[in-house]
mmCIF file of C-alpha atoms in Angstrom:
data_model
loop_
_atom_site.group_PDB
_atom_site.id
_atom_site.type_symbol
_atom_site.label_atom_id
_atom_site.label_comp_id
_atom_site.label_asym_id
_atom_site.label_seq_id
_atom_site.Cartn_x
_atom_site.Cartn_y
_atom_site.Cartn_z
ATOM 1 C CA ALA A 1 31.436 21.734 109.165
ATOM 2 C CA GLN A 2 33.539 23.114 106.338
ATOM 3 C CA SER A 3 36.072 21.027 104.430
ATOM 4 C CA VAL A 4 37.711 20.796 101.047
ATOM 5 C CA THR A 5 38.834 17.809 99.003
ATOM 6 C CA GLN A 6 41.335 18.197 96.191
ATOM 7 C CA LEU A 7 41.389 15.176 93.908
ATOM 8 C CA GLY A 8 44.855 14.353 92.656
ATOM 9 C CA SER A 9 47.893 15.354 94.656
ATOM 10 C CA HIS A 10 49.928 15.526 91.439
ATOM 11 C CA VAL A 11 48.794 16.589 87.968
ATOM 12 C CA SER A 12 50.991 16.685 84.874
ATOM 13 C CA VAL A 13 50.090 18.458 81.651
ATOM 14 C CA SER A 14 51.957 19.306 78.490
ATOM 15 C CA GLU A 15 52.763 22.916 77.739
ATOM 16 C CA GLY A 16 49.806 24.399 75.857
ATOM 17 C CA ALA A 17 47.329 21.807 77.139
ATOM 18 C CA LEU A 18 44.271 22.421 79.301
ATOM 19 C CA VAL A 19 44.835 22.633 83.039
ATOM 20 C CA LEU A 20 42.072 21.202 85.264
ATOM 21 C CA LEU A 21 42.544 21.053 89.027
ATOM 22 C CA ARG A 22 39.638 19.640 91.001
ATOM 23 C CA CYS A 23 38.158 20.916 94.256
ATOM 24 C CA ASN A 24 35.043 19.725 96.029
ATOM 25 C CA TYR A 25 33.789 21.404 99.158
ATOM 26 C CA SER A 26 31.562 20.597 102.063
ATOM 27 C CA SER A 27 29.841 23.454 103.806
ATOM 28 C CA SER A 28 26.792 23.813 106.006
ATOM 29 C CA VAL A 29 26.296 27.387 104.803
ATOM 30 C CA PRO A 30 26.755 29.157 101.446
ATOM 31 C CA PRO A 31 30.504 29.122 101.117
ATOM 32 C CA TYR A 32 33.199 31.521 100.129
ATOM 33 C CA LEU A 33 35.833 29.662 98.122
ATOM 34 C CA PHE A 34 39.419 30.523 97.298
ATOM 35 C CA TRP A 35 42.205 29.234 95.089
ATOM 36 C CA TYR A 36 45.786 30.022 96.067
ATOM 37 C CA VAL A 37 49.062 29.222 94.294
ATOM 38 C CA GLN A 38 52.370 28.503 96.004
ATOM 39 C CA TYR A 39 55.763 28.507 94.284
ATOM 40 C CA PRO A 40 58.610 26.576 95.955
ATOM 41 C CA ASN A 41 59.647 27.959 99.329
ATOM 42 C CA GLN A 42 57.293 30.906 99.036
ATOM 43 C CA GLY A 43 54.043 32.036 100.588
ATOM 44 C CA LEU A 44 50.609 31.659 99.056
ATOM 45 C CA GLN A 45 49.265 34.043 96.443
ATOM 46 C CA LEU A 46 45.556 34.478 95.785
ATOM 47 C CA LEU A 47 44.513 33.352 92.299
ATOM 48 C CA LEU A 48 40.780 33.989 92.626
ATOM 49 C CA LYS A 49 37.848 33.803 94.998
ATOM 50 C CA TYR A 50 34.134 33.104 94.838
ATOM 51 C CA THR A 51 31.889 35.348 96.911
ATOM 52 C CA SER A 52 28.509 34.578 95.290
ATOM 53 C CA ALA A 53 28.562 37.496 92.846
ATOM 54 C CA ALA A 54 29.047 35.273 89.783
ATOM 55 C CA THR A 55 29.469 31.529 89.350
ATOM 56 C CA LEU A 56 32.323 31.866 86.845
ATOM 57 C CA VAL A 57 35.234 33.618 88.473
ATOM 58 C CA LYS A 58 38.228 34.919 86.567
ATOM 59 C CA GLY A 59 41.546 35.236 88.299
ATOM 60 C CA ILE A 60 45.118 36.172 87.598
ATOM 61 C CA ASN A 61 47.454 34.525 85.082
ATOM 62 C CA GLY A 62 44.565 33.314 82.889
ATOM 63 C CA PHE A 63 43.004 31.020 85.498
ATOM 64 C CA GLU A 64 39.294 30.753 86.134
ATOM 65 C CA ALA A 65 37.003 28.623 88.272
ATOM 66 C CA GLU A 66 33.328 27.771 88.130
ATOM 67 C CA PHE A 67 31.171 27.370 91.209
ATOM 68 C CA LYS A 68 28.682 24.513 90.805
ATOM 69 C CA LYS A 69 26.401 24.206 93.783
ATOM 70 C CA SER A 70 24.729 21.019 92.535
ATOM 71 C CA GLU A 71 28.112 19.297 92.350
ATOM 72 C CA THR A 72 29.626 21.114 95.370
ATOM 73 C CA SER A 73 32.615 21.821 93.149
ATOM 74 C CA PHE A 74 34.927 24.729 92.407
ATOM 75 C CA HIS A 75 37.370 23.381 89.826
ATOM 76 C CA LEU A 76 40.245 25.531 88.568
ATOM 77 C CA THR A 77 40.989 25.687 84.848
ATOM 78 C CA LYS A 78 43.316 27.355 82.390
ATOM 79 C CA PRO A 79 42.967 26.815 78.639
ATOM 80 C CA SER A 80 46.684 26.616 77.861
ATOM 81 C CA ALA A 81 49.381 25.672 80.351
ATOM 82 C CA HIS A 82 52.614 27.618 80.522
ATOM 83 C CA MET A 83 55.874 26.471 82.066
ATOM 84 C CA SER A 84 55.545 29.202 84.679
ATOM 85 C CA ASP A 85 52.304 27.598 85.938
ATOM 86 C CA ALA A 86 54.264 24.796 87.591
ATOM 87 C CA ALA A 87 53.510 25.203 91.290
ATOM 88 C CA GLU A 88 51.310 23.866 94.066
ATOM 89 C CA TYR A 89 47.675 24.917 94.137
ATOM 90 C CA PHE A 90 45.432 25.046 97.177
ATOM 91 C CA CYS A 91 41.667 25.279 97.362
ATOM 92 C CA ALA A 92 40.168 26.724 100.545
ATOM 93 C CA VAL A 93 36.705 27.285 101.981
ATOM 94 C CA SER A 94 35.742 29.836 104.574
ATOM 95 C CA GLY A 95 34.430 29.086 107.998
ATOM 96 C CA PRO A 96 30.931 30.001 109.110
ATOM 97 C CA SER A 97 29.640 33.512 108.534
ATOM 98 C CA GLY A 98 31.752 35.989 110.431
ATOM 99 C CA ALA A 99 34.520 33.500 111.147
ATOM 100 C CA ASN A 100 38.128 34.128 110.266
ATOM 101 C CA ASN A 101 39.051 30.548 109.525
ATOM 102 C CA LEU A 102 39.990 29.165 106.155
ATOM 103 C CA PHE A 103 39.973 25.402 105.670
ATOM 104 C CA PHE A 104 42.532 24.288 103.104
ATOM 105 C CA GLY A 105 42.714 21.234 100.907
ATOM 106 C CA THR A 106 45.871 19.163 100.824
ATOM 107 C CA GLY A 107 47.059 20.775 97.608
ATOM 108 C CA THR A 108 47.731 19.702 94.018
ATOM 109 C CA ARG A 109 51.203 19.926 92.559
ATOM 110 C CA LEU A 110 51.086 20.879 88.881
ATOM 111 C CA THR A 111 53.922 19.841 86.604
ATOM 112 C CA VAL A 112 54.117 21.290 83.082
ATOM 113 C CA ILE A 113 55.973 19.162 80.548
ATOM 114 C CA PRO A 114 57.734 21.039 77.740
ATOM 115 C CA ASP B 1 55.487 48.615 99.380
ATOM 116 C CA GLY B 2 52.677 47.147 101.457
ATOM 117 C CA GLY B 3 53.011 43.558 102.514
ATOM 118 C CA ILE B 4 53.831 40.931 105.088
ATOM 119 C CA THR B 5 57.353 40.129 106.165
ATOM 120 C CA GLN B 6 58.501 37.052 108.035
ATOM 121 C CA SER B 7 61.886 36.467 109.557
ATOM 122 C CA PRO B 8 64.046 34.566 109.535
ATOM 123 C CA LYS B 9 63.573 32.672 106.276
ATOM 124 C CA TYR B 10 65.340 29.607 107.711
ATOM 125 C CA LEU B 11 65.610 28.707 111.396
ATOM 126 C CA PHE B 12 67.327 25.838 113.103
ATOM 127 C CA ARG B 13 66.435 24.757 116.614
ATOM 128 C CA LYS B 14 68.010 22.345 119.005
ATOM 129 C CA GLU B 15 65.881 19.966 121.016
ATOM 130 C CA GLY B 16 64.448 21.675 124.110
ATOM 131 C CA GLN B 17 64.820 25.219 122.834
ATOM 132 C CA ASN B 18 62.091 27.794 122.389
ATOM 133 C CA VAL B 19 62.256 29.849 119.195
ATOM 134 C CA THR B 20 60.273 32.878 118.065
ATOM 135 C CA LEU B 21 59.192 33.535 114.495
ATOM 136 C CA SER B 22 58.551 37.114 113.485
ATOM 137 C CA CYS B 23 55.618 38.369 111.415
ATOM 138 C CA GLU B 24 55.058 42.037 110.534
ATOM 139 C CA GLN B 25 52.449 43.603 108.257
ATOM 140 C CA ASN B 26 51.932 47.137 107.006
ATOM 141 C CA LEU B 27 48.589 46.490 105.311
ATOM 142 C CA ASN B 28 46.637 47.951 108.248
ATOM 143 C CA HIS B 29 44.794 44.649 108.656
ATOM 144 C CA ASP B 30 43.071 43.922 111.942
ATOM 145 C CA ALA B 31 43.324 40.138 111.709
ATOM 146 C CA MET B 32 46.501 38.061 111.617
ATOM 147 C CA TYR B 33 47.027 34.307 111.414
ATOM 148 C CA TRP B 34 49.667 31.620 111.802
ATOM 149 C CA TYR B 35 49.524 28.430 109.768
ATOM 150 C CA ARG B 36 51.702 25.374 109.723
ATOM 151 C CA GLN B 37 52.384 23.552 106.446
ATOM 152 C CA ASP B 38 53.554 19.952 106.244
ATOM 153 C CA PRO B 39 54.032 18.010 103.002
ATOM 154 C CA GLY B 40 50.785 16.468 101.813
ATOM 155 C CA GLN B 41 48.711 18.014 104.598
ATOM 156 C CA GLY B 42 47.883 21.473 103.353
ATOM 157 C CA LEU B 43 47.808 24.346 105.819
ATOM 158 C CA ARG B 44 46.598 24.043 109.384
ATOM 159 C CA LEU B 45 45.665 26.991 111.595
ATOM 160 C CA ILE B 46 47.737 27.456 114.758
ATOM 161 C CA TYR B 47 46.509 30.772 116.190
ATOM 162 C CA TYR B 48 44.717 33.856 114.984
ATOM 163 C CA SER B 49 44.113 37.343 116.295
ATOM 164 C CA GLN B 50 41.312 39.689 115.339
ATOM 165 C CA ILE B 51 42.421 42.696 117.387
ATOM 166 C CA VAL B 52 45.335 43.844 119.489
ATOM 167 C CA ASN B 53 45.725 42.068 122.832
ATOM 168 C CA ASP B 54 43.362 39.284 121.806
ATOM 169 C CA PHE B 55 44.035 35.950 120.109
ATOM 170 C CA GLN B 56 42.345 32.583 119.664
ATOM 171 C CA LYS B 57 43.597 29.020 119.358
ATOM 172 C CA GLY B 58 43.306 27.307 116.033
ATOM 173 C CA ASP B 59 43.250 23.603 115.284
ATOM 174 C CA ILE B 60 46.814 22.789 116.373
ATOM 175 C CA ALA B 61 47.746 25.312 119.088
ATOM 176 C CA GLU B 62 49.421 22.864 121.489
ATOM 177 C CA GLY B 63 53.114 23.659 121.916
ATOM 178 C CA TYR B 64 52.813 27.155 120.455
ATOM 179 C CA SER B 65 52.225 30.603 121.926
ATOM 180 C CA VAL B 66 51.576 34.046 120.442
ATOM 181 C CA SER B 67 51.237 37.675 121.436
ATOM 182 C CA ARG B 68 49.578 40.662 119.778
ATOM 183 C CA GLU B 69 50.857 43.820 121.446
ATOM 184 C CA LYS B 70 50.822 45.865 118.247
ATOM 185 C CA LYS B 71 48.503 45.807 115.264
ATOM 186 C CA GLU B 72 51.437 45.312 112.909
ATOM 187 C CA SER B 73 53.102 42.404 114.708
ATOM 188 C CA PHE B 74 52.085 38.840 115.573
ATOM 189 C CA PRO B 75 55.103 36.766 116.703
ATOM 190 C CA LEU B 76 54.836 33.002 117.133
ATOM 191 C CA THR B 77 56.870 31.110 119.726
ATOM 192 C CA VAL B 78 57.477 27.427 119.152
ATOM 193 C CA THR B 79 58.051 25.965 122.583
ATOM 194 C CA SER B 80 59.885 22.839 123.645
ATOM 195 C CA ALA B 81 56.471 21.280 124.262
ATOM 196 C CA GLN B 82 55.870 21.057 120.505
ATOM 197 C CA LYS B 83 56.940 17.499 119.760
ATOM 198 C CA ASN B 84 57.389 17.765 116.013
ATOM 199 C CA PRO B 85 58.094 21.382 115.119
ATOM 200 C CA THR B 86 59.931 20.856 111.833
ATOM 201 C CA ALA B 87 57.659 22.483 109.253
ATOM 202 C CA PHE B 88 57.067 25.520 107.056
ATOM 203 C CA TYR B 89 55.314 28.315 108.963
ATOM 204 C CA LEU B 90 53.172 30.882 107.185
ATOM 205 C CA CYS B 91 51.826 34.111 108.574
ATOM 206 C CA ALA B 92 48.832 35.817 107.009
ATOM 207 C CA SER B 93 46.754 38.920 107.538
ATOM 208 C CA GLY B 94 43.408 40.042 106.261
ATOM 209 C CA GLY B 95 39.759 40.330 107.013
ATOM 210 C CA ILE B 96 37.013 37.959 107.938
ATOM 211 C CA ALA B 97 37.038 34.806 105.813
ATOM 212 C CA GLY B 98 33.404 34.167 106.658
ATOM 213 C CA VAL B 99 32.366 37.209 104.621
ATOM 214 C CA GLY B 100 34.704 36.524 101.719
ATOM 215 C CA ASP B 101 37.652 38.676 102.714
ATOM 216 C CA THR B 102 41.054 37.646 101.425
ATOM 217 C CA GLN B 103 43.947 36.489 103.566
ATOM 218 C CA TYR B 104 47.370 37.642 102.364
ATOM 219 C CA PHE B 105 50.392 35.512 103.103
ATOM 220 C CA GLY B 106 53.982 36.215 103.985
ATOM 221 C CA PRO B 107 56.929 34.361 102.415
ATOM 222 C CA GLY B 108 57.208 31.832 105.245
ATOM 223 C CA THR B 109 59.799 30.572 107.722
ATOM 224 C CA ARG B 110 61.205 27.062 107.431
ATOM 225 C CA LEU B 111 61.969 25.649 110.876
ATOM 226 C CA THR B 112 64.183 22.614 111.268
ATOM 227 C CA VAL B 113 64.885 20.830 114.536
ATOM 228 C CA LEU B 114 68.405 19.467 114.770
#
């Protein structure tokens, strides 16, 4: 069965500091992994996705994530936080091969302190 | 512009009423999805449809119904049988998550039961 755990429902960082949002997955098959961002009262926007082409995935807005099979992790990072990064971030894992389902984590709310 | 539209943005329902949430896409995607979002619980799949005139139950389909008469449209009806319908509802479209395709999300409808 596929599932995702996001450690830390709230993360606060100072502007200019490193952003690290944690995601661990459980999957019975090689997974496809996604990070989405949600601004208040809006839909989700894709930040990046892992589809086995490369373990380090670069996304939009300076974010990147590294797939580590040995740790079953797909943590999201950004070297320098900006005020506009304040939002909620969701990690998701795909269902079995050929399935449409995405399984989402419970989200991490990022606060950026000026 | 290509995208997904949801209407209305805010919806208020009285106890015992059925309400229908609209979702339209012009991305020419075969698959469409409805998710429910509650604080601290991430997104949960209600229904999805891979082709016109076909749809499948997700994890929390009880109290909801859908139709897929056109490729572009996937309306969701929240029936009076749904005991706790107050939530943020997100529609998405895209390909097959199990092969790494991306799901694209609409802006959401916030439903409140009075």
